[in-house]
Each structure stands twice: as structure tokens, then as C-alpha cells.
Amino acid sequence: MAVMANNKDAKNSMDTSKYVRYTSEQVEALERVYSECPKPSSLRRQQLIRECPILSNIEPKQIKVWFQNRRCREKQRKEASRLQTVNRKLTAMNKLLMEENDRLQKQVSQLVYENGYMRQQLQNASVAATDTSCESVVTSGQHQHNPTPQHPPRDASPAGLLSIAEETLAEFLSKAKGAAVDWVQMPGMKPGPDSIGIVAISNTCNGVAARACGLVGLDPTKVAEILKDRPSWLRDCRCLDVLTAFPTGNGGTIELLYMQTYAATTLASARDFWTLRYTTVLEDGSLVVCERSLSGTQGGPSIPPVQHFVRAEMLPSGYLIQPCEGGGSIIRIVDHMDLEPWSVPEVLRPLYESSTVLAQKMTIAALRRLRQIAQEATGEVVFGWGRQPAVLRTFSQRLSRGFNEAVNGFTDDGWSLMGSDGVEDVTIAINSSPNKHFGSQVTASNGLTTLGGGILCAKASMLLQNVPPALLVRFLREHRSEWADSNIDAYSAAALKASPYSVPGSRAGGFSGSQVILPLAHTVEHEEFLEVIKLEGHGITQEEAVLSRDMFLLQLCSGIDENAAGACAELVFAPIDESFADDAPLLPSGFRVIPLESRTDGSGGPNRTLDLASALEVGSAGTRTSGDSGANSNLRSVLTIAFQFTYESHLRENVAAMARQYVRSVVASVQRVAMALAPSRLSPHVGPRPPPGTPEALTLARWICQSYRLHIGVDLFRADCEASESVLKLLWHHSDAIMCCSVKSLPVFTFANQAGLDMLETTLVALQDISLDKILDENGRKSFFTDYGQIIQQGYAYLPAGICLSSMGRPASYDRAIAWKVLNDEDSTHCIVFMFMNWSFM
């Protein structure tokens, strides 16, 4: 590569031209430096000239220009690559949408034809009545000449299984291409280049069914490998065993599978499936993985029922994976099941009869896993604490699996029931084989093998009315002090230490330390969070120096998007040691809230504003009309609670009594919170108030905008946004980081919009523990205290560019900032607002 550089100082020595052409050796030397340091300082450039004799005839200014041009070319190359990727994605998405549009057009034509036919039948009803006898004879004759086709006899031989596989393939392809099932778009799922895909659910069919089309940046073989490993992405999958596998003559593979899935609650039995899976390649190069249950109607081999499991049926389902031009794959997923709803209590049957629930748990989960792995491979996903994505995914899977094991309590895992204390509200199960339960996680150093006892689980389920699951779980996550007991937390943490410990007495609401949420990782669409919870100031007794002052929980939170129809909300946590080792033993406990009725589009959010957090997530808090109070009046959900504890053999009864008492106190606390969160049937204004001295979100947003216009002289947002909810939404989604801090000697943050929370890497609850001086560097602190008087007297001040530190210690630079004083309705100072413009992490 040859690059032309300006060489004004060498005019006298170069008569032919004022430009210099770099030699290949010079370019190679500069490229080596560029790979190590794309932006060398002046001293580094001079050092380079001294160390490389081949660059001795080049002026430092020319080398500076070379590096500028090189950075510019690199930036252009990356931008061109990004635009090409976006173009390929849009082209593939356009193809998907065109195919979906063609399918809908055919469906419309069919409906128009059927409508015309029915209209003609109604018009000719009188004529048809007179010809009933003749018509009956003709119909009867037709049936005689067209008998129902019979399937050829099939058995467990390869030929019989191949016949079943080919039939499964034909039925699956029909569903994947939009036929065979009456598909309707899933509520809340809007197609687009940034969406998870096009998701549809069955309108009327046998069982429940969901269909999705999407684009992923992985090759078809990798996509099939991930999707076939169902336990790695389907949280409800307990095990998937391949009992038999053999190749077919056309290059495909037939497998006989046995799969077990967890029950979502203690009130229902788990499901299992006996299926045939067929993998093959079509003539157009598409890769197909299809699957169906083997039963008496299809023929083929069978296996006997398994105790504690209900045999469910998988109708023809699978994955159609087409290679995408330019890289990646277009994938179509079909899930079609009959989950035997007759086997569960009537109140739970909506859970097993909802195609929306199936779509959230299986179909969308598969697309999300593919998208997550694709973005991890490209480096687009940033994880905290230096952990690799695979390690963090493993932590999430272990938390979810451990909680599912606790809820189900299978006997083959070593669980058995203890006798009750006369009240059947809480179930106690024990596992006297912790080695079997923990597997390879148990080591002699973590204290679990020296128990001489085992694991005890206290669990309960109850029905909730009129409270959105997402709102309840979000409250439990952000307000742990409302239900947790610090003594019980400390007891659970002591299981990770080799020292002995005693059984504490449960004291509901005895949380004594503060809670800090430290983000660890999240999925691409932020539907699931993995985080570390730091609980400060814990200990069973003050005299016990063995326990650390702070304790930590590894926590998994999912389903807190209130617009996700049919989504289950979960909060699962487990105590961890300070070392936070990759193979640390986990004993998960937590909550799961399952909606029993899917919310329809436009049903709105909750009717309560407990604080700024609950108001801003949906942007619909505050004053409502009385007609809105019934929006969730028929919303029902099932709450399942499971808490696990270790015990020593001689303390088993004491731990069981403590666990019962604790779970009952947690249930009472959750019921109290649920009643507070539920909309009132009498008045939309009756309910919990915000914390004293804190205005509601809508009021604060109005004060911020009015004060900005008063002091700066222009509107923060466009003039046509007068509605309070519109102002709140615009403030929350503003691209610049906007933060409010108190007017005190040590200013503390009280509120931030989404960009502000991202900049500080924190949450609205943890934000209140961060003071202004913690995020500003030395220059920023000097600038703020210099301009503080101007802000109070004049009402605003412009701050120069600088650097802030997030709660995780990461530096974030900003081009400039504005600070202004916020006045309330009485014209007194309420807080100071900072707006950091064009910020980015360094």
C-alpha cells in the first residue's frame, strides 16, 4: 500500500514533486505501531523516528498526518461494514415480510371466498331445503367413492420410522409456511429490523401452537446445533435423552427422544414427551429439524408412563433454517403441543391452553438465545466483572434449574416430603443427598459435604388477583426490605462457610442493612438480568466475627416487561461467597409469578405509582380516570415461592420449623404488597403514597421542564408535548443523561432518566445511595463547586467537557453539561438537575 503525504519541508531536496510516496517497508513499520497504538502522542512519534531508521527521512508532522488518515480509513471501513450488515439484515427482513404478506393475502382471498359461499348458501336456503333428500344421496355416494386414506402399517423398524418422519416433515413444512393452522399475530409483537422476529399464535387448532420467523447472524449448522440442545436454552427442560439414532438413505438422521419438563408451580405435575426427531436437508439447501410425539395413532415404538409425569403430546413442530445471502440464516420455528390441560386444577388450565404462553416460553426463547449468541460472537454484548459470556449463561441456567428442582422436588433427585404441622399451606421437602443435588459443585472446602445433613426446601403457591406479575416482581426486587429477614439471609450465607452456625429466629421485616444492586449481565432485549446484590451490615450476631460484614447474592430477574403478553416473571437468588468462583455452589430460592390470562394489546399498565421506578417503567402512572381502574380487574396469576436451606441432621426439625415460619411471613408480606399494588375498584386514587418529600414522576417531570424553560429560555422538548405523560416519556427516553440531585451540603442523586441510569450503571433504587462527588473527577468537582453559587443565584450554569465515573468505576466522557435549579409550585428550590450531553464510555 502506498500513501501520499505532504512534505513541505523537503521541497529543496525533492525537485519532481512536493509529495512523498511511502515505501512498503515504511508502511509496514507504521502499521505495526498503529496496531499497538492507533493514536500515538508527539513524543511517541518522535521516538518512532529514532527507533526506525527507515523513517528517518520522514518529518513528525507527516507521520502525524499518516496516522490521521489511517484512523479515518479504519473508521470508514467499519462504517461500510456496518452498513453492509444492516443492508443484508433489511433485505432478509424484507423477504420475510413479503412472504408473510403473500400468506396473509392468500388467507384474505380464502376468507372472501368462504364469505361469498356462505352468503350464497343463505340466499339459497329455501331451495336447498327442498332438495335435501337428493343432496343427501349425492353426498352419500361421494363418501362411498372417497374413503378416508389409511396409513400403511408402521412399526419400530427403520422403514416404519422413516414413514413417520416423512409425514412429520410434510405437516411441519405446511405449518412453517403459514398453512395448516389459522395463525394470528401475537399481541405486542411488531415486526421490524430491530425486532426479535415475526411471531404468530394459533387462533383455533388442536392444542396450542406458536410460529416465528426471524433472522440470526449464525450459519444454519450452528443454528441447528444450538436449537437441538434444548436444555441449554429452554429453562423448563429438565432432561433430553437421545435413546436411538440412525441415518436415513437420503442423508438425514432419525432420533428417538425422551424429554422431561418441569412444572411451573407446585399445584401441577411435570410433563414428559416421547418423540421422533428428523433432521434433513431440502432440495433448496434449507436445513430442517422436525419433531413429533410417537403414540398409538402414529404407530412406532412406545415407552410406559413415568411416575409423577403426565405424558404430553408434541404435534408436528420444528425448525426450518435457510442460509441467508451474505451470511446468517433465516429461521422459521413452529411449536405445536397438547399439554393435557385436563390433568391440572381448573384454575390453572389457562396456563396450559394459552398459545401466547407457549410462544413466550419456547418459541421466542429460542430466537432470543440465537440472537444472544450471535451478538456475543461479534463482541456487541458487554459483560461486567470480566466474566466470559458462557460463564454468565451457566450461572443463569444453574439458578433457574436449581429453583425448578426445588419447586418440583423429584424423588429421583433425592427429595422426600416431611410431615406437616397441621396446616397445609407450606410444604416441606428434604434432600439428604446434597452431593447428588449439587453434583460436581460440592467440594470439601465449601462446607456442604461436612453438614451431616442435607437440604431443606419450604415452598408454597397461592392465587393473586388484579396485580400485574411484572410489577410485583419488580417491587420485590427493588424493595427487599419489605419481605426479607436479615437473620435468615445470614443463615443462608453461612452455609458457604466451613464454620458451624446455629438456627436463627425468624423476624419478619428485620432487614437492617442497605441493598446495592450491582449489574452483571443482561440479555439483548433486557428481558432478563443477572446481577449481584450486596447486603451491607449483616451478621447473625454481633459477636460472630466469622461472618463477613457484607453478604452477596447472585440474582436472576426476568419477565419485568409489563408489555410482554403471557410472560412469566421470576426473581431467583442464591447466596455466594466473596470470591464469586465460576464453580461456586448455588442454593437458589425465589419467586415465580405466572399470569393465567394473557393481557390484550392496549390494556395499559398498572394503576399505581408507588415511586418513580414503578411510574417510569410504563410511563402511565399518576392520575387516571375512574374507568381505568378496572383495566386489570380480572387479571389472575399464580405465585410460587420456594426457599432452600441447608441443615445438620440434629437440627433438621428446628430448621423445618424456622423455614415454615419464614415462608409464611414472606407470603403475608407478598399478599400485603399485592393488595397495595392492585388497582382499587372504588377509586383510582386510593392506595400507597410516594415516599415523603418525593413528588410523583409526572409532577417532577413538569417541574424539570418548566424550570428549564424559565432559566434557559427555550423548551427542553418540542412545544406540542403538553400532556404530562408525554413529557414524562420524553424525559425518560431522552438521549442525554438527565439526573436530579438534592440541594444539600452533600448532594445525593434522587432521580435519573434511562440514559442517566445507563451512564451511572445503576438502578433507580440504588441511585439514591450515590452522591454527586462520587461520580465527578477532580476537575469536575472544582467546576461544580465554583459554579454552585451561580446555579443557585442565576438558576443555571454551563459546565465544560469532563469525565464522570459510573457506580462500577468506568469513566464516561461528555462534551458539555448544563445544570439548572428546579422550582416547585411554590417557587422554592426542589433539586438541581444535570444534563450530560453526548456522553460515552471511554
CSV table of C-alpha atoms in Angstrom, one decimal, residues 147-453:
chain,number,residue,atom,x,y,z
A,147,PRO,CA,-62.9,-43.5,1.6
A,148,THR,CA,-60.6,-42.0,4.3
A,149,PRO,CA,-57.0,-42.8,3.3
A,150,GLN,CA,-55.4,-45.3,5.6
A,151,HIS,CA,-51.7,-45.1,6.7
A,152,PRO,CA,-49.7,-48.1,5.9
A,153,PRO,CA,-48.8,-50.3,8.8
A,154,ARG,CA,-45.8,-48.9,10.7
A,155,ASP,CA,-43.6,-50.4,13.4
A,156,ALA,CA,-40.3,-49.7,15.1
A,157,SER,CA,-38.3,-50.7,12.0
A,158,PRO,CA,-36.2,-48.1,10.2
A,159,ALA,CA,-38.7,-48.2,7.3
A,160,GLY,CA,-41.6,-47.6,9.6
A,161,LEU,CA,-39.9,-44.7,11.4
A,162,LEU,CA,-38.9,-43.1,8.1
A,163,SER,CA,-42.5,-43.2,7.0
A,164,ILE,CA,-43.5,-41.3,10.2
A,165,ALA,CA,-40.6,-38.9,9.7
A,166,GLU,CA,-41.6,-38.1,6.1
A,167,GLU,CA,-45.2,-37.5,7.3
A,168,THR,CA,-43.9,-35.3,10.1
A,169,LEU,CA,-41.8,-33.3,7.7
A,170,ALA,CA,-44.7,-32.6,5.3
A,171,GLU,CA,-47.0,-31.4,8.1
A,172,PHE,CA,-44.3,-29.3,9.7
A,173,LEU,CA,-43.4,-27.6,6.4
A,174,SER,CA,-47.1,-26.8,5.9
A,175,LYS,CA,-47.3,-25.0,9.3
A,176,ALA,CA,-43.9,-23.3,8.8
A,177,LYS,CA,-45.1,-21.7,5.6
A,178,GLY,CA,-48.2,-20.4,7.2
A,179,ALA,CA,-50.8,-23.1,6.2
A,180,ALA,CA,-52.5,-25.9,8.2
A,181,VAL,CA,-53.1,-23.6,11.2
A,182,ASP,CA,-55.0,-20.4,11.4
A,183,TRP,CA,-52.2,-18.0,12.5
A,184,VAL,CA,-52.8,-14.5,14.0
A,185,GLN,CA,-50.1,-12.0,15.1
A,186,MET,CA,-49.1,-12.3,18.7
A,187,PRO,CA,-50.2,-9.2,20.8
A,188,GLY,CA,-47.4,-6.8,21.4
A,189,MET,CA,-45.1,-8.2,18.8
A,190,LYS,CA,-44.3,-5.7,16.0
A,191,PRO,CA,-42.1,-6.8,13.1
A,192,GLY,CA,-39.1,-4.6,12.1
A,193,PRO,CA,-35.3,-4.7,11.6
A,194,ASP,CA,-34.7,-4.5,15.4
A,195,SER,CA,-37.4,-6.8,16.5
A,196,ILE,CA,-36.9,-10.4,17.6
A,197,GLY,CA,-38.9,-11.6,14.6
A,198,ILE,CA,-42.4,-12.1,13.3
A,199,VAL,CA,-44.4,-14.1,15.9
A,200,ALA,CA,-47.8,-15.6,15.4
A,201,ILE,CA,-50.0,-17.8,17.6
A,202,SER,CA,-52.8,-20.2,16.7
A,203,ASN,CA,-56.3,-18.9,16.6
A,204,THR,CA,-58.2,-22.2,16.6
A,205,CYS,CA,-56.4,-25.6,16.5
A,206,ASN,CA,-55.9,-28.7,18.4
A,207,GLY,CA,-53.7,-27.9,21.4
A,208,VAL,CA,-51.6,-24.7,21.5
A,209,ALA,CA,-49.3,-23.5,18.7
A,210,ALA,CA,-46.8,-20.7,18.0
A,211,ARG,CA,-44.9,-19.8,14.9
A,212,ALA,CA,-42.0,-17.3,14.5
A,213,CYS,CA,-39.8,-16.1,11.6
A,214,GLY,CA,-36.5,-14.3,12.2
A,215,LEU,CA,-33.0,-13.5,11.1
A,216,VAL,CA,-29.9,-14.6,13.0
A,217,GLY,CA,-26.2,-14.0,12.3
A,218,LEU,CA,-25.2,-17.6,12.5
A,219,ASP,CA,-24.8,-20.3,9.8
A,220,PRO,CA,-27.6,-22.9,9.6
A,221,THR,CA,-25.5,-25.7,11.0
A,222,LYS,CA,-24.7,-23.7,14.2
A,223,VAL,CA,-28.4,-22.7,14.5
A,224,ALA,CA,-29.5,-26.3,14.3
A,225,GLU,CA,-26.8,-27.3,16.9
A,226,ILE,CA,-28.0,-24.7,19.4
A,227,LEU,CA,-31.7,-25.4,18.9
A,228,LYS,CA,-31.3,-29.2,19.2
A,229,ASP,CA,-29.6,-28.7,22.6
A,230,ARG,CA,-32.9,-27.8,24.2
A,231,PRO,CA,-31.8,-28.0,27.8
A,232,SER,CA,-29.3,-25.1,27.2
A,233,TRP,CA,-32.0,-22.6,26.3
A,234,LEU,CA,-35.4,-23.9,27.4
A,235,ARG,CA,-35.5,-23.3,31.1
A,236,ASP,CA,-38.4,-25.7,31.6
A,237,CYS,CA,-36.4,-28.6,30.1
A,238,ARG,CA,-35.2,-31.0,32.8
A,239,CYS,CA,-33.5,-33.5,30.5
A,240,LEU,CA,-33.4,-34.6,26.9
A,241,ASP,CA,-32.1,-38.1,26.2
A,242,VAL,CA,-31.4,-39.5,22.8
A,243,LEU,CA,-32.3,-43.2,23.1
A,244,THR,CA,-31.8,-44.2,19.5
A,245,ALA,CA,-30.3,-42.5,16.4
A,246,PHE,CA,-29.7,-43.8,12.9
A,247,PRO,CA,-29.1,-42.3,9.5
A,248,THR,CA,-31.6,-42.5,6.6
A,249,GLY,CA,-30.9,-43.2,3.0
A,250,ASN,CA,-31.4,-39.6,1.9
A,251,GLY,CA,-28.7,-38.3,4.2
A,252,GLY,CA,-30.9,-37.4,7.1
A,253,THR,CA,-31.0,-38.6,10.7
A,254,ILE,CA,-33.8,-40.0,12.8
A,255,GLU,CA,-33.6,-39.8,16.6
A,256,LEU,CA,-35.9,-41.2,19.3
A,257,LEU,CA,-36.0,-38.7,22.2
A,258,TYR,CA,-37.3,-38.8,25.7
A,259,MET,CA,-37.7,-35.3,27.3
A,260,GLN,CA,-38.9,-34.2,30.7
A,261,THR,CA,-40.1,-30.7,31.5
A,262,TYR,CA,-40.5,-29.0,34.9
A,263,ALA,CA,-43.9,-28.0,36.3
A,264,ALA,CA,-44.1,-24.2,36.7
A,265,THR,CA,-45.8,-24.4,40.1
A,266,THR,CA,-46.3,-26.8,43.0
A,267,LEU,CA,-50.0,-27.2,42.0
A,268,ALA,CA,-49.4,-29.2,38.8
A,269,SER,CA,-47.5,-32.2,37.6
A,270,ALA,CA,-44.5,-32.1,35.4
A,271,ARG,CA,-44.7,-33.2,31.7
A,272,ASP,CA,-42.8,-35.6,29.6
A,273,PHE,CA,-42.6,-36.3,25.9
A,274,TRP,CA,-41.7,-39.4,23.8
A,275,THR,CA,-40.8,-38.0,20.3
A,276,LEU,CA,-39.2,-38.7,17.0
A,277,ARG,CA,-36.9,-36.1,15.6
A,278,TYR,CA,-36.0,-36.0,11.9
A,279,THR,CA,-33.1,-33.9,10.6
A,280,THR,CA,-32.6,-33.5,6.8
A,281,VAL,CA,-31.7,-31.1,4.1
A,282,LEU,CA,-34.2,-30.0,1.4
A,283,GLU,CA,-33.5,-29.6,-2.3
A,284,ASP,CA,-33.1,-25.9,-2.0
A,285,GLY,CA,-30.4,-26.3,0.7
A,286,SER,CA,-32.6,-25.5,3.7
A,287,LEU,CA,-31.9,-27.4,6.8
A,288,VAL,CA,-34.9,-28.9,8.6
A,289,VAL,CA,-35.3,-30.3,12.1
A,290,CYS,CA,-38.8,-31.6,12.7
A,291,GLU,CA,-40.3,-33.5,15.6
A,292,ARG,CA,-43.5,-35.1,16.8
A,293,SER,CA,-44.7,-37.4,19.5
A,294,LEU,CA,-44.9,-41.2,19.0
A,295,SER,CA,-48.3,-42.6,20.1
A,296,GLY,CA,-50.6,-45.4,19.2
A,297,THR,CA,-52.2,-43.4,16.4
A,298,GLN,CA,-48.9,-42.9,14.5
A,299,GLY,CA,-47.5,-46.4,15.2
A,300,GLY,CA,-43.9,-46.9,16.1
A,301,PRO,CA,-42.3,-47.8,19.4
A,302,SER,CA,-43.7,-46.7,22.7
A,303,ILE,CA,-42.5,-46.4,26.3
A,304,PRO,CA,-44.5,-46.8,29.5
A,305,PRO,CA,-45.7,-43.8,31.6
A,306,VAL,CA,-43.3,-42.4,34.1
A,307,GLN,CA,-44.4,-41.8,37.7
A,308,HIS,CA,-45.1,-38.2,38.7
A,309,PHE,CA,-45.1,-37.1,35.0
A,310,VAL,CA,-48.1,-36.5,32.7
A,311,ARG,CA,-47.4,-37.6,29.1
A,312,ALA,CA,-48.0,-34.6,26.8
A,313,GLU,CA,-48.1,-34.7,23.0
A,314,MET,CA,-45.9,-32.7,20.6
A,315,LEU,CA,-47.7,-32.3,17.3
A,316,PRO,CA,-45.5,-31.8,14.2
A,317,SER,CA,-43.1,-29.0,15.1
A,318,GLY,CA,-39.6,-28.0,14.4
A,319,TYR,CA,-37.2,-25.5,12.7
A,320,LEU,CA,-36.8,-24.6,9.0
A,321,ILE,CA,-33.3,-22.9,8.6
A,322,GLN,CA,-32.4,-21.3,5.3
A,323,PRO,CA,-29.0,-19.8,4.5
A,324,CYS,CA,-29.1,-16.1,4.0
A,325,GLU,CA,-27.3,-14.4,1.2
A,326,GLY,CA,-24.3,-12.6,2.6
A,327,GLY,CA,-24.2,-14.7,5.8
A,328,GLY,CA,-26.5,-15.7,8.6
A,329,SER,CA,-29.7,-17.6,8.5
A,330,ILE,CA,-33.5,-17.1,8.1
A,331,ILE,CA,-35.2,-19.4,10.6
A,332,ARG,CA,-38.8,-20.4,10.9
A,333,ILE,CA,-39.9,-22.0,14.2
A,334,VAL,CA,-43.1,-23.9,14.9
A,335,ASP,CA,-44.1,-25.2,18.3
A,336,HIS,CA,-47.4,-27.2,18.5
A,337,MET,CA,-48.3,-29.1,21.6
A,338,ASP,CA,-51.2,-30.7,23.5
A,339,LEU,CA,-50.2,-30.2,27.2
A,340,GLU,CA,-53.2,-32.2,28.6
A,341,PRO,CA,-54.8,-29.4,30.5
A,342,TRP,CA,-57.4,-31.8,31.9
A,343,SER,CA,-54.8,-33.0,34.4
A,344,VAL,CA,-54.4,-29.7,36.3
A,345,PRO,CA,-56.8,-27.9,38.5
A,346,GLU,CA,-59.3,-25.8,36.6
A,347,VAL,CA,-57.8,-22.5,37.8
A,348,LEU,CA,-54.5,-23.4,36.1
A,349,ARG,CA,-55.9,-24.6,32.8
A,350,PRO,CA,-55.5,-21.2,31.1
A,351,LEU,CA,-51.7,-21.7,31.5
A,352,TYR,CA,-51.9,-25.0,29.5
A,353,GLU,CA,-54.4,-23.7,27.0
A,354,SER,CA,-52.6,-20.5,26.0
A,355,SER,CA,-50.6,-20.3,22.8
A,356,THR,CA,-49.2,-17.0,24.0
A,357,VAL,CA,-47.6,-18.7,27.0
A,358,LEU,CA,-46.1,-21.3,24.7
A,359,ALA,CA,-44.7,-18.6,22.4
A,360,GLN,CA,-43.0,-16.8,25.3
A,361,LYS,CA,-41.6,-20.0,27.0
A,362,MET,CA,-40.4,-21.8,23.9
A,363,THR,CA,-40.6,-20.0,20.5
A,364,ILE,CA,-39.4,-16.6,21.5
A,365,ALA,CA,-36.9,-18.1,24.0
A,366,ALA,CA,-35.3,-20.0,21.1
A,367,LEU,CA,-35.0,-16.8,18.9
A,368,ARG,CA,-33.6,-14.9,21.9
A,369,ARG,CA,-30.9,-17.5,22.6
A,370,LEU,CA,-29.8,-17.5,18.9
A,371,ARG,CA,-29.7,-13.7,18.8
A,372,GLN,CA,-27.8,-13.5,22.1
A,373,ILE,CA,-25.1,-16.0,21.0
A,374,ALA,CA,-24.8,-14.2,17.6
A,375,GLN,CA,-24.2,-10.8,19.2
A,376,GLU,CA,-21.8,-12.3,21.8
A,377,ALA,CA,-19.7,-13.7,18.9
A,378,THR,CA,-19.5,-10.3,17.3
A,379,GLY,CA,-18.5,-8.6,20.5
A,380,GLU,CA,-21.6,-6.4,20.6
A,381,VAL,CA,-22.6,-7.5,24.1
A,382,VAL,CA,-20.6,-6.1,27.1
A,383,PHE,CA,-20.5,-8.1,30.3
A,384,GLY,CA,-19.3,-6.9,33.7
A,385,TRP,CA,-16.7,-8.1,36.1
A,386,GLY,CA,-14.5,-9.6,33.4
A,387,ARG,CA,-16.7,-12.7,33.0
A,388,GLN,CA,-17.0,-14.6,29.8
A,389,PRO,CA,-20.5,-14.9,28.3
A,390,ALA,CA,-20.6,-18.7,28.6
A,391,VAL,CA,-19.8,-18.5,32.3
A,392,LEU,CA,-22.6,-15.9,32.9
A,393,ARG,CA,-25.0,-18.0,30.9
A,394,THR,CA,-24.1,-21.0,33.0
A,395,PHE,CA,-24.8,-19.0,36.2
A,396,SER,CA,-28.3,-18.1,34.9
A,397,GLN,CA,-29.0,-21.7,33.9
A,398,ARG,CA,-27.9,-23.0,37.3
A,399,LEU,CA,-30.1,-20.5,39.2
A,400,SER,CA,-33.1,-21.3,37.1
A,401,ARG,CA,-32.6,-25.1,37.2
A,402,GLY,CA,-32.0,-25.1,40.9
A,403,PHE,CA,-35.2,-23.2,41.5
A,404,ASN,CA,-37.1,-25.5,39.2
A,405,GLU,CA,-35.7,-28.5,41.1
A,406,ALA,CA,-36.8,-27.0,44.4
A,407,VAL,CA,-40.3,-26.3,43.1
A,408,ASN,CA,-40.8,-29.8,41.7
A,409,GLY,CA,-38.9,-31.9,44.2
A,410,PHE,CA,-38.5,-35.1,42.2
A,411,THR,CA,-37.9,-38.3,44.1
A,412,ASP,CA,-35.1,-39.5,41.8
A,413,ASP,CA,-33.1,-36.4,42.9
A,414,GLY,CA,-33.4,-37.5,46.5
A,415,TRP,CA,-36.3,-35.3,47.6
A,416,SER,CA,-38.9,-36.6,50.1
A,417,LEU,CA,-41.8,-34.8,51.9
A,418,MET,CA,-41.8,-34.1,55.6
A,419,GLY,CA,-44.9,-34.3,57.8
A,420,SER,CA,-46.8,-31.1,58.2
A,421,ASP,CA,-47.5,-29.2,61.4
A,422,GLY,CA,-51.3,-29.5,60.9
A,423,VAL,CA,-51.5,-26.6,58.4
A,424,GLU,CA,-51.1,-27.5,54.7
A,425,ASP,CA,-50.2,-24.0,53.4
A,426,VAL,CA,-46.4,-24.7,53.3
A,427,THR,CA,-44.9,-27.9,52.0
A,428,ILE,CA,-41.5,-29.0,53.4
A,429,ALA,CA,-39.3,-31.3,51.4
A,430,ILE,CA,-35.9,-32.6,52.3
A,431,ASN,CA,-32.9,-33.9,50.4
A,432,SER,CA,-30.5,-35.9,52.4
A,433,SER,CA,-28.1,-36.3,49.5
A,434,PRO,CA,-26.6,-32.9,48.8
A,435,ASN,CA,-23.8,-34.5,46.8
A,436,LYS,CA,-26.4,-35.8,44.4
A,437,HIS,CA,-28.2,-32.5,44.3
A,438,PHE,CA,-25.1,-30.3,43.8
A,439,GLY,CA,-23.1,-32.7,41.7
A,440,SER,CA,-19.6,-31.6,40.9
A,441,GLN,CA,-20.1,-28.2,42.6
A,442,VAL,CA,-19.6,-29.8,46.0
A,443,THR,CA,-16.1,-29.7,47.4
A,444,ALA,CA,-14.7,-30.4,50.8
A,445,SER,CA,-13.8,-26.7,51.3
A,446,ASN,CA,-17.2,-25.1,50.9
A,447,GLY,CA,-18.8,-26.7,53.9
A,448,LEU,CA,-21.6,-28.6,52.2
A,449,THR,CA,-20.0,-32.0,52.5
A,450,THR,CA,-19.4,-31.6,56.2
A,451,LEU,CA,-23.1,-31.0,57.0
A,452,GLY,CA,-24.0,-34.5,58.0
A,453,GLY,CA,-27.5,-33.4,56.9
